């Protein structure tokens, strides 16, 4: 292409050279949505060409009818039949899929999150987010019906306007009509347009604060051979004014291209330029602000069927059908203004474009016009010209010209008009900012400077900061920061006392300085500031910027203990072993310097662990910090010495501390503490309770016993006795309870425990001679020491407890108790009283047996009669009472005859030696059970009459047979004796 033209044009890639088949390089099969990817659908695969990675080709074995890549992220949309799908290539996952009702005739990404789908009748939008199906936006207008091939679709920046474009066969051969449909999403109305291409853009118009959202489109009506360019604003709020609209401008189509038509219109958003590409390979370049054609040329003989903008440069990419050449077309700024001036001879356009885009080539035009305006006294117009000239006229000389113009009465100074105009158009350069600041600051109006800085209207420089510094330090700091005047920015931080910001700022900008000298100066003038700076320096990213030890010594040399502490805490927060000396120093200066509470807080937090423990322990001990001292000692002698003050320690600490000691140390320390008097007893008890399993009950008991701390032993054992299976624990607990008069507790253990040794406990309780023998009663009752218990109670005149035992504890053992009382010769009245008190709860057979063996049966008579009076039918009771009556000859025959409950086989033999006739009555009462005994006693004692009467009463042949057999036997015995 000839030199000096205002566009740059080159072929950057060839798809055929990348093995993309010619048949795939056409509309619908090859897509390019951005300068990142080109996607081509081939017969059995999809080729992905990564333009950001040296055009590396990835071929995936995917069968699809169409594929299109998201312009921003690696999301690939595939279409096959009515099935459409989205895949995330980075995560290798399917995002979503959908079966459409109607075939898709065109699709295109309108943004990073929206894929537009066009069917024969409607337009849908399908979001990448969520799981929603495609949403219908509008229906195709009749003018862009099913006979129209859709070649483009675009959406406005505010998503409120849509433009659908297509082509269809015209009325004459070779004529192709263009039809477009402009749709308002808010109003839900469409406007048909006759043309082949259009696009939306946002431009900044002179004299307006808000951006103008414009539609730029080509118009060609079927009946009119002319081609025109329209630029009109859409969607502006009526309250802000009328929308921007340019009169349509003629597009200079060459005569040889009368049948040519545009295939795409692409916006260069960076330069506010529109590129129109035609089927015949022509490129038209328009200025959107004026609608004028700035250049036209033919760059290829082939049709570029797909195009897309390159946002970073404003250039346009296009791919030629079948051949697959990828062209890049862009604005050549260096040649544009000279071309407009020399070829188009449009000075007005040259001035406006050069000013807007800051392009060279129109300087002489600006100068001429500026001089003319200044000569005519049109100051405001001259200022506006300078503002729109880019950098051509914005020089110190121009400022001087306005400064030299005298002010008219009642009007602002011309130089202020000039600066005001520049501020309306944008940002001032360095010299302008300085010259504006001088009078504004002199007038005492720094708020104006603050506003302009906030709005980014001033160029920040060191000189501007120096001007502002005497008036406002904060504003000067802002200027220094923006102008990267690092040294003076740091001086501002110092002057403002913001020392903590110095290091982060210096680190972030890579600025180095002599911090040591700054610290030295601050130590005397502002110790707190020095501390803030030092903390920042030692915590700087990448490591400390100062020597920690030297800095700490500098603070100490000024007797700044508090600041030294704060600095070292910051410097040593990582708790490194290499800082062991400094950790020790930090604690030492506070322990010795009168701030032990600070050292205590540091140790409490546990952030330092590498300091000299023994040294700090001694310092803690000197400071009266007994607990901290103990924490730092490991030698038992040191620990014992500190624990002399255990009464000043927190009991919880003491108990927990023992958990750090071994068994031998713990026992030794407990002995030492207990030897110092009862003040330590309670905490020693808590230690023993908590560490009973670890230290062993045997050793712990010895500790308390050696210290004669019976109370401590009692409380300790009371906490473990219910869970211990050690007989010693149970015995010692019973013993200590008795020694302290806790008889109920001793009684409880004696009653409930199965662990202690009964013989040992019994002997102790007997020897202890307790005023309350109930513990002994339970032991003897449970383990059958009843005789010993009875003897102990009797001999120790504790007779009331004998009665308590047999009535409340164990009535069943009354016979044993009474028997022992018999043996001890106890008073019969007492014995009778306890028998009567026990009543029917005493087992009668055993009681009778014991009384009979001791020939004391008659003493039971009142008790037995009382039992009968209560309705007792026990045979034993009646047997015993019968024996007594027989012995006493208290109408025994009536008893034997009338009593229904005694046992004849018991009283019968009892009576035989005393009175055979009574025995006969007893046997007779047996109603046949004692017939043999009755017959025998009758023959033995000649009670034949009684026997005869009995036989008549019974009228039992078998009984007769026994008697006769007995007689014969007896006669035989007599005859034998006679012989």
PDB file of C-alpha atoms in Angstrom, residues 57 93 141 167 192 257 341 540 593 963:
ATOM      1  CA  UNK A  57      -3.671 -25.052  16.848  1.00  0.00           C
ATOM      2  CA  UNK A  93     -16.481 -29.224  32.213  1.00  0.00           C
ATOM      3  CA  UNK A 141     -39.463  -7.958  11.757  1.00  0.00           C
ATOM      4  CA  UNK A 167     -28.907  -9.480   3.344  1.00  0.00           C
ATOM      5  CA  UNK A 192     -36.715  -1.393  10.239  1.00  0.00           C
ATOM      6  CA  UNK A 257     -18.145  -0.797  -7.252  1.00  0.00           C
ATOM      7  CA  UNK A 341      -4.967  18.422   5.212  1.00  0.00           C
ATOM      8  CA  UNK A 540       9.339  -4.492  56.207  1.00  0.00           C
ATOM      9  CA  UNK A 593      13.462  -1.638  85.046  1.00  0.00           C
ATOM     10  CA  UNK A 963     -50.229-103.684 117.699  1.00  0.00           C
TER      11      UNK A 963
END
